[in-house]
Coordinates of C-alpha atoms and ligand atoms in Angstrom, one line a residue:
X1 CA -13.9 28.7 -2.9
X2 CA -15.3 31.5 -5.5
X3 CA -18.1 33.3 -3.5
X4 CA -20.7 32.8 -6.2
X5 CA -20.6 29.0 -5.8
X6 CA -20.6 29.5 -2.0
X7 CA -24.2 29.3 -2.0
X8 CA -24.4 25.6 -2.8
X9 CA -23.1 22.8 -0.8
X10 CA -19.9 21.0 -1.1
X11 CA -22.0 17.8 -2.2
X12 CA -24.0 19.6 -4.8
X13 CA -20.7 21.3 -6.0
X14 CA -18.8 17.7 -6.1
X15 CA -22.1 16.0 -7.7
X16 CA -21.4 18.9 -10.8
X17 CA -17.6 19.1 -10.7
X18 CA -18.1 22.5 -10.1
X19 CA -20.6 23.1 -12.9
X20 CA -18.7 23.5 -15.4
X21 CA -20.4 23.4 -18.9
X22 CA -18.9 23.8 -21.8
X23 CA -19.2 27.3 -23.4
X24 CA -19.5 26.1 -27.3
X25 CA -21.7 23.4 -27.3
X26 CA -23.4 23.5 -23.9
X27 CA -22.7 20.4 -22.7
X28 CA -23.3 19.6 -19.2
X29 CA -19.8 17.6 -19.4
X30 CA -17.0 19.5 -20.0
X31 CA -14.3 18.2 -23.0
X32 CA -11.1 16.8 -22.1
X33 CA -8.3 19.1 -23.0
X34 CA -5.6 16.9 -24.9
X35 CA -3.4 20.2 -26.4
X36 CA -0.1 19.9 -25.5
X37 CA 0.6 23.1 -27.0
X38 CA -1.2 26.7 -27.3
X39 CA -1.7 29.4 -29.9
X40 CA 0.5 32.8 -29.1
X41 CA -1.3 35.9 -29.6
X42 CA 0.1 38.0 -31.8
X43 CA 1.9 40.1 -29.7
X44 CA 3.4 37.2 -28.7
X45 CA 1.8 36.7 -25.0
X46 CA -0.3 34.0 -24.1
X47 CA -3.7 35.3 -22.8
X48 CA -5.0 32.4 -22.4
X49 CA -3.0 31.6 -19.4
X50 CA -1.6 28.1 -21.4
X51 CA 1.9 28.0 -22.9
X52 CA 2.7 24.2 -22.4
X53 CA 0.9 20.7 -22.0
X54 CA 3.8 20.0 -19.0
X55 CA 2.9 22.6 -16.1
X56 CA -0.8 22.7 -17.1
X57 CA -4.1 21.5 -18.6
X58 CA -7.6 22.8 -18.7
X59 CA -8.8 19.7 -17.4
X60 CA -6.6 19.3 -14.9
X61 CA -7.7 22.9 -13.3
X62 CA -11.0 21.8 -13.4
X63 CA -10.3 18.6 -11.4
X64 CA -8.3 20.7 -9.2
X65 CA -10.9 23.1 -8.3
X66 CA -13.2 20.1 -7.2
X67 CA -10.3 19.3 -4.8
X68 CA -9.3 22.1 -3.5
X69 CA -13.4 23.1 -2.6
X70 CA -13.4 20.1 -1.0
X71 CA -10.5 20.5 1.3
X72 CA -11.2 24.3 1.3
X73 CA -7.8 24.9 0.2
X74 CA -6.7 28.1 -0.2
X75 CA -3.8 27.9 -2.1
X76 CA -6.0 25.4 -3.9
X77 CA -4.5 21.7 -5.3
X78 CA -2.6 19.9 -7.7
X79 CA -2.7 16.7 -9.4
X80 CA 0.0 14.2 -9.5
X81 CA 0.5 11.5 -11.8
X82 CA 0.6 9.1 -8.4
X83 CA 0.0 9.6 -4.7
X84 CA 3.6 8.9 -4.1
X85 CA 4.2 11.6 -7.0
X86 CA 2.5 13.8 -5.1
X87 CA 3.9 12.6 -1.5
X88 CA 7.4 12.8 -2.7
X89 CA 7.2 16.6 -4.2
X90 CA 6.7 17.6 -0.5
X91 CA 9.7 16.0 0.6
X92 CA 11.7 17.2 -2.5
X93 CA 10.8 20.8 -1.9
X94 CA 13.5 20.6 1.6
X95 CA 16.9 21.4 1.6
X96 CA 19.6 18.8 2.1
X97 CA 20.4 18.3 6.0
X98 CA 16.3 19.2 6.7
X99 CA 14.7 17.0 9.3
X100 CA 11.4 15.1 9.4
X101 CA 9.6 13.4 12.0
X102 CA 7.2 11.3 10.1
X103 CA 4.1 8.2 11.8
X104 CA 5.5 5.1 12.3
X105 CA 2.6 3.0 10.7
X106 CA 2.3 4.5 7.6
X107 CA 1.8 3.5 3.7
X108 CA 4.7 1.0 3.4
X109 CA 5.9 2.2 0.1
X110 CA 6.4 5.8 1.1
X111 CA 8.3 4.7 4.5
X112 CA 10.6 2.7 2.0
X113 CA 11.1 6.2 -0.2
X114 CA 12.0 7.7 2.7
X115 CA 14.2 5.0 3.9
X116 CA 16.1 4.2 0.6
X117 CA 16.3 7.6 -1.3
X118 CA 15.0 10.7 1.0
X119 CA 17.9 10.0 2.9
X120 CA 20.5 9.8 -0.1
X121 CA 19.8 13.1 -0.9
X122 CA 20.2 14.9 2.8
X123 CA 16.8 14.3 4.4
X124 CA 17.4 13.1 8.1
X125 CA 13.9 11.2 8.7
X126 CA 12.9 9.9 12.2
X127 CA 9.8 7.5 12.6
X128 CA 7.5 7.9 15.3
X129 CA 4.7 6.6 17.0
X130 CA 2.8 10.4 16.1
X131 CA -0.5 8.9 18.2
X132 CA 1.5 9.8 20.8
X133 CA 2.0 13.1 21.1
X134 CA 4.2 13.3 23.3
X135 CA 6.2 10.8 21.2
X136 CA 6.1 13.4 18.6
X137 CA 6.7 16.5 21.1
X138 CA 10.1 14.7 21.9
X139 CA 11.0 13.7 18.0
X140 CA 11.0 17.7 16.7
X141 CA 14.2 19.2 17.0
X142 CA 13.4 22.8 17.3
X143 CA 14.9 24.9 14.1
X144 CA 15.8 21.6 12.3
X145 CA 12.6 19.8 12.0
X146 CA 10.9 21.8 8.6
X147 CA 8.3 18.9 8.0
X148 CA 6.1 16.4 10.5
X149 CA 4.4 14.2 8.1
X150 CA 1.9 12.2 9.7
X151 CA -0.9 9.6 7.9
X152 CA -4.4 9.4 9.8
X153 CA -6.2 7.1 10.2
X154 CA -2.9 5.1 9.1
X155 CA -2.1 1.7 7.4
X156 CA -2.5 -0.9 8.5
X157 CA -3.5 -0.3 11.6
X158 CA -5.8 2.8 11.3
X159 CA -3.8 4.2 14.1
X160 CA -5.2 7.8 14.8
X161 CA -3.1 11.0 15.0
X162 CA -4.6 14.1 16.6
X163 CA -4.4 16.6 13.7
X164 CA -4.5 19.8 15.4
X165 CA -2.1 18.6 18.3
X166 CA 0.5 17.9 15.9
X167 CA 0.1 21.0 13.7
X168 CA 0.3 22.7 17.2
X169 CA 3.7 20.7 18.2
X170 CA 5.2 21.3 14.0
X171 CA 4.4 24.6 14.6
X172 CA 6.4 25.5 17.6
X173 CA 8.9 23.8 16.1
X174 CA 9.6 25.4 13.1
X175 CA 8.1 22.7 10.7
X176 CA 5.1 22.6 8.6
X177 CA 3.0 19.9 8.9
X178 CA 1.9 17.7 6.2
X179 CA -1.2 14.9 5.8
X180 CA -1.7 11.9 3.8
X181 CA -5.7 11.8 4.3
X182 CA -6.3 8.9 1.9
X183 CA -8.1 6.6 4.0
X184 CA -10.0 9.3 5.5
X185 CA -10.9 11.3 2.4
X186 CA -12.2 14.9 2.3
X187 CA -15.7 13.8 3.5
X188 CA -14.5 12.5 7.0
X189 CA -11.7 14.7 7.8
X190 CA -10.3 18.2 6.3
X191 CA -7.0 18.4 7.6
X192 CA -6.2 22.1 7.3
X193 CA -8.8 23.3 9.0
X194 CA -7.2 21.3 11.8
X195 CA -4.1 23.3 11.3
X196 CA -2.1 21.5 8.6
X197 CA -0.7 23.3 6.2
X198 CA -0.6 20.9 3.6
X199 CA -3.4 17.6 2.6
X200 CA -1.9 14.8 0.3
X201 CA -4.4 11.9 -1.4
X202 CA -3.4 8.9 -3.6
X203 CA -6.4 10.0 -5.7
X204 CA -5.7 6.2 -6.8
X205 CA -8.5 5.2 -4.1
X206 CA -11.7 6.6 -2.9
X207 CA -11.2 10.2 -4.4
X208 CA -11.3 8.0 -8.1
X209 CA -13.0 5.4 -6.4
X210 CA -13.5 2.7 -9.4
X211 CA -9.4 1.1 -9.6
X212 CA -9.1 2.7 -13.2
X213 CA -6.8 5.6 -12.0
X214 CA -3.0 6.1 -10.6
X215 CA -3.5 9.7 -9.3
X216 CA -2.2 12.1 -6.9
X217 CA -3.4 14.9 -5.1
X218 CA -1.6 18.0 -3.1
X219 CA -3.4 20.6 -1.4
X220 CA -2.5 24.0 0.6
X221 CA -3.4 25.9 3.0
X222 CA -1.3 29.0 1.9
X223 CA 0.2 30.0 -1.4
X224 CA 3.5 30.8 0.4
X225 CA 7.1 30.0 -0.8
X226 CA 7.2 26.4 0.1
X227 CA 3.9 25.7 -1.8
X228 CA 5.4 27.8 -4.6
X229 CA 8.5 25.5 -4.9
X230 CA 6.1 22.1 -4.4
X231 CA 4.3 23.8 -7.7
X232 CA 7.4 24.3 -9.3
X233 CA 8.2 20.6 -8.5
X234 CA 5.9 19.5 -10.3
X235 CA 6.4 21.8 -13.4
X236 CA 9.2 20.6 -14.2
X237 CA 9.9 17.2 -13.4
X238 CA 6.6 16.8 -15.0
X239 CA 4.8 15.0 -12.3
X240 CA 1.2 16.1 -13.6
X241 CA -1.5 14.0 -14.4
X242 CA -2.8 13.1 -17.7
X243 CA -5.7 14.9 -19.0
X244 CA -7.8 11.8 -19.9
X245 CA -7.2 10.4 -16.0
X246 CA -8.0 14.2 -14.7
X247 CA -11.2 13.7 -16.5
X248 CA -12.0 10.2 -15.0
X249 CA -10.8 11.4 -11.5
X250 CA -13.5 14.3 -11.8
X251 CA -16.3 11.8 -13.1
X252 CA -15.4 9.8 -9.8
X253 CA -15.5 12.6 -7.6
X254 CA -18.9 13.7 -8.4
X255 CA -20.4 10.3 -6.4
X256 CA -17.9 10.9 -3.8
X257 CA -20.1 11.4 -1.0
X258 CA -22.8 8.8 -2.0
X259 CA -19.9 6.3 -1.8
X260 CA -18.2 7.4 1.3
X261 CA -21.1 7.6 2.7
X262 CA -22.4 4.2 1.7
X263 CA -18.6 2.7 2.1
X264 CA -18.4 4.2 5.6
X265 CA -21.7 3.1 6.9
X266 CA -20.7 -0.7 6.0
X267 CA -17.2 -0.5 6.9
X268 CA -18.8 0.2 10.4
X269 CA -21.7 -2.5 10.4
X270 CA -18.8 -5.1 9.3
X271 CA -16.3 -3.7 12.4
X272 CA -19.0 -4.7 14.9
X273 CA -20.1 -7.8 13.6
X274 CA -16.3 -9.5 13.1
X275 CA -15.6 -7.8 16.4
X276 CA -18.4 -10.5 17.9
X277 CA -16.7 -13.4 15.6
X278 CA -15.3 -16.1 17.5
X279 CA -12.5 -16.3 14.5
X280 CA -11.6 -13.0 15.0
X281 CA -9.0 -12.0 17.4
X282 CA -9.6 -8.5 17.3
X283 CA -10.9 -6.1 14.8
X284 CA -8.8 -2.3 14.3
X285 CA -11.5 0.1 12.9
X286 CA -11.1 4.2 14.3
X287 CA -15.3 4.1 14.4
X288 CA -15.1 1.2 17.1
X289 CA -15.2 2.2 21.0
X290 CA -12.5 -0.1 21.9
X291 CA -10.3 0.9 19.3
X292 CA -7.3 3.6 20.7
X293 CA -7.8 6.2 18.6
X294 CA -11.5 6.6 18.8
X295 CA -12.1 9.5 20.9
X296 CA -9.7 11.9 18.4
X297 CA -11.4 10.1 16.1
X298 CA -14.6 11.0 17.1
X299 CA -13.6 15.0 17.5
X300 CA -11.6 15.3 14.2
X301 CA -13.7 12.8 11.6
X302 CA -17.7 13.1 10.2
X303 CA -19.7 11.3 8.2
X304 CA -18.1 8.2 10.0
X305 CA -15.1 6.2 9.8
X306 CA -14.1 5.6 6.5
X307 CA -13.5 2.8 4.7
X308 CA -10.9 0.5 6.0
X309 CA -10.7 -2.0 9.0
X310 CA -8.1 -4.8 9.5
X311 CA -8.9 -7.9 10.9
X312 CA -6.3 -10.1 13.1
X313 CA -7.8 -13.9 12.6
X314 CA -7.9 -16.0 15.8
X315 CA -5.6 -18.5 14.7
X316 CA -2.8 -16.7 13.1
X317 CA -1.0 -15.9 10.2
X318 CA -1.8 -19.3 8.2
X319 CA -5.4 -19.2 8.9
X320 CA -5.5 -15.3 7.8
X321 CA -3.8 -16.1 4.4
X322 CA -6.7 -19.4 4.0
X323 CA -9.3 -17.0 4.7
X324 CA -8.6 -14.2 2.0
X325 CA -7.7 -17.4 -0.8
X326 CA -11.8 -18.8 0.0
X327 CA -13.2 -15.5 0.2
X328 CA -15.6 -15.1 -3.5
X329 CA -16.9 -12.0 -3.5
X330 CA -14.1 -9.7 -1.7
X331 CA -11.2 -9.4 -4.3
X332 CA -7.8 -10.4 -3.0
X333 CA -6.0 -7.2 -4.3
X334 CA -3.9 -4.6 -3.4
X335 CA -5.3 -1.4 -3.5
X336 CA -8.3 0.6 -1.4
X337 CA -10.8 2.6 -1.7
X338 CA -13.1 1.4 -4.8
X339 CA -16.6 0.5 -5.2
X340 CA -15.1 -2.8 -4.7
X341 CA -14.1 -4.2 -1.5
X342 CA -10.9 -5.6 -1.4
X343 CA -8.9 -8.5 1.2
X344 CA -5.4 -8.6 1.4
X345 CA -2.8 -9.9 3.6
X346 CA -0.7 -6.9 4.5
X347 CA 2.3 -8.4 6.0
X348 CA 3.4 -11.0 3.2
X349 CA 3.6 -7.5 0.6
X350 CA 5.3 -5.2 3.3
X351 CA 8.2 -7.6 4.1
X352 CA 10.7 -7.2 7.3
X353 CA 10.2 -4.6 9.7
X354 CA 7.0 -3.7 9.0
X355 CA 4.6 -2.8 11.9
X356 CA 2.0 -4.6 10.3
X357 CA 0.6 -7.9 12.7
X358 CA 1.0 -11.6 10.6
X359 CA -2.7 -12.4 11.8
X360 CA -3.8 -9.0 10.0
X361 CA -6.3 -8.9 7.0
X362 CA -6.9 -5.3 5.5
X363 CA -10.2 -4.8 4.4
X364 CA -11.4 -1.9 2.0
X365 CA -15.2 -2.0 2.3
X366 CA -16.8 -1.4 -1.1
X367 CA -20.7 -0.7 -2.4
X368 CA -21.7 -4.0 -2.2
X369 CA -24.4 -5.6 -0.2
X370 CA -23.0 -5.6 3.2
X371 CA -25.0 -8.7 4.2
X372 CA -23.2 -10.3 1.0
X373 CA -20.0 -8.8 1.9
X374 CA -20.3 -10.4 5.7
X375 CA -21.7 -13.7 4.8
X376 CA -18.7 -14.2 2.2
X377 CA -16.0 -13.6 4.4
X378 CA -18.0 -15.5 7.7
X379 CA -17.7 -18.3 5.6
X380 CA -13.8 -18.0 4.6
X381 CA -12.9 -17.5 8.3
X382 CA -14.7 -20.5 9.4
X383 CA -13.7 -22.7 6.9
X384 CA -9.8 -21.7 7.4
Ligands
PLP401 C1 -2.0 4.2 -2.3 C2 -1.5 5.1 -1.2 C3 -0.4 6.0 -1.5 C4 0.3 6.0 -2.8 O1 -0.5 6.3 -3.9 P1 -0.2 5.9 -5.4 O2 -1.2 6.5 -6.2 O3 -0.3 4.4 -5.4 O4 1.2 6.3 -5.7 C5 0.0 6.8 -0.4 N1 -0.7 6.8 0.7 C6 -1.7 6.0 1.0 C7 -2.3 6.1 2.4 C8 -2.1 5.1 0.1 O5 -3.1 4.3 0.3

């Protein structure tokens, strides 16, 4: 972060994407940046530090900087046309025969890319349970493992991996150690000060936060050669985002810790109430006593818990797939992290072998009402 802007807060920074005004007119909202192309001066060189519309936009940086404050990034952050854009530039930037340890319970279309195509090109992945960390301990192969990539708190489940224990375990190892903090955003959990050495969000949920954005996010910890070839990635495969979704990402960010907060505080109200339901079976939320993963989640999260829970519906998989078709105002959807909240029925989407229970309902808690939000789906569960 630029030492002049250290003086204000992170929120105060995010609530002004970074202050930025525009030098012309003044405005307090800085113009998106559609150029694909830049004027050479004319000794041919480009001072301005923009050649090409592919490696880089104005806008873009400015989204980035946001980030990369937020997540106090030192090598700062990159935006992807898609969180698995962004997810699948770390793996890209290994070398054929390189080994991965990656969580077990983890966002289903990534463990598929890793399944299906990582592997096709060299990558050797193993899955763990990585809340075990001794799980994980035995999974690195020291000199072959180059990257443990772990998800926390982690679909569906909202399993909880202890950050720094697994960045000390990567480390010993040989491997860097990466983070998909999507569900727990840059308000509950920063990642590399934990030790990782890189921070990956679908930028698609709660970073955007209103479900009019596919982006992806990348950040570093150090500008060393690996970041260096995850930038180059990007470059030129031409993985960044567009300028008009850069700008949209940055006027979301800017109530990012007004909705976390306010997301957070119901998600946690709602967790303890369908815990008490005599529908529900059991309720998986990182915020509850009961739930596994709550004291690391206690030491490595603030601000709360986030945004997600899952529900597992007393009587089973029919009765769980009755109660997201009655609910009215939660909006059967895939997706997370808007000012919307959203039910879905997680194991009918991931298919066969998916870790995911058939009793399970995700739940991304939006802005709404909470008493709204309970009442709606109280009703759904009893009628089903
Ligand atoms: C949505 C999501 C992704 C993928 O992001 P896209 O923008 O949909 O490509 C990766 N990880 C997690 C945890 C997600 O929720």
């Amino acid at each position: 972060m630029p030492s002049s802007r250290s003086r204000w807060s992170k929120r105060s920074l995010t609530a002004q994407a970074m202050g930025h005004v525009d030098p012309i007119t003044k405005a307090v909202v800085p113009p998106i940046h559609v150029a694909t192309t830049y004027i050479r001066d004319e000794d041919n060189a480009y001072s301005s530090g923009f050649v090409y519309g592919r490696p880089d936009n104005a806008t873009i940086r400015e989204a980035e900087e946001v980030l990369a404050m937020l997540e106090e990034a030192e090598a700062g952050a990159l935006l992807f046309s898609s969180g698995m854009a962004a997810a699948t530039a770390v793996f890209q930037a290994l070398d054929p025969g390189d080994h991965i340890v990656a969580s077990k319970v983890m966002y289903w279309a990534l463990r598929n890319w890793l399944m299906t195509e990582a592997v096709r090109w060299g990558l050797k992945v193993d899955f763990v349970e990585t809340d075990n960390l001794d799980a994980l301990r035995e999974a690195v192969k020291l000199g072959q493992t180059k990257l443990v990539w772990i998800e926390t708190p982690s679909n569906p489940l909202w399993t909880i991996t202890d950050i720094a224990g697994a960045a000390e375990i990567a480390h010993a190892a040989g491997a860097r150690l990466a983070v998909d903090s999507t569900t727990a955003s840059p308000i509950h959990t920063r990642p590399l000060n934990l030790g990782a050495d890189i921070v990956m969000h679908a930028a698609t949920k709660v970073l955007n936060g209103h479900s009019d954005v596919v982006a992806g996010a990348l950040a570093g910890a150090k500008a060393d050669a690996f970041w260096a070839r995850v930038v180059n990635i990007r470059k030129m495969q031409g993985a960044i985002l567009g300028p008009f979704e850069a700008y949209l990402l940055m006027r979301g960010m800017r109530t990012l810790h007004v909705r976390t907060a306010a997301q957070a505080k119901s998600a946690l109200d709602l967790a303890q109430r369908f815990a008490a339901h005599p529908k529900v079976a059991r309720v998986l939320y990182p915020g509850l006593p009961q739930h596994p993963g709550h004291d690391i989640a206690a030491r490595q999260m603030e601000n709360g818990f986030g945004y997600m829970l899952s529900i597992q519906v007393s009587d089973g998989e029919a009765a769980a797939i009755r109660t997201a078709a009655r609910v009215g105002l939660w909006k059967r959807a895939t997706s997370l992290g808007g000012v919307e909240s959203l039910i879905e029925h997680r194991a009918s989407i991931e298919g066969p072998g998916t870790p995911c229970p058939p009793d399970l309902l995700r739940l991304s808690t939006g802005i709404e009402d909470v008493e709204d939000l309970y009442r709606d789906l109280d009703e759904a569960l009893r009628s089903s």
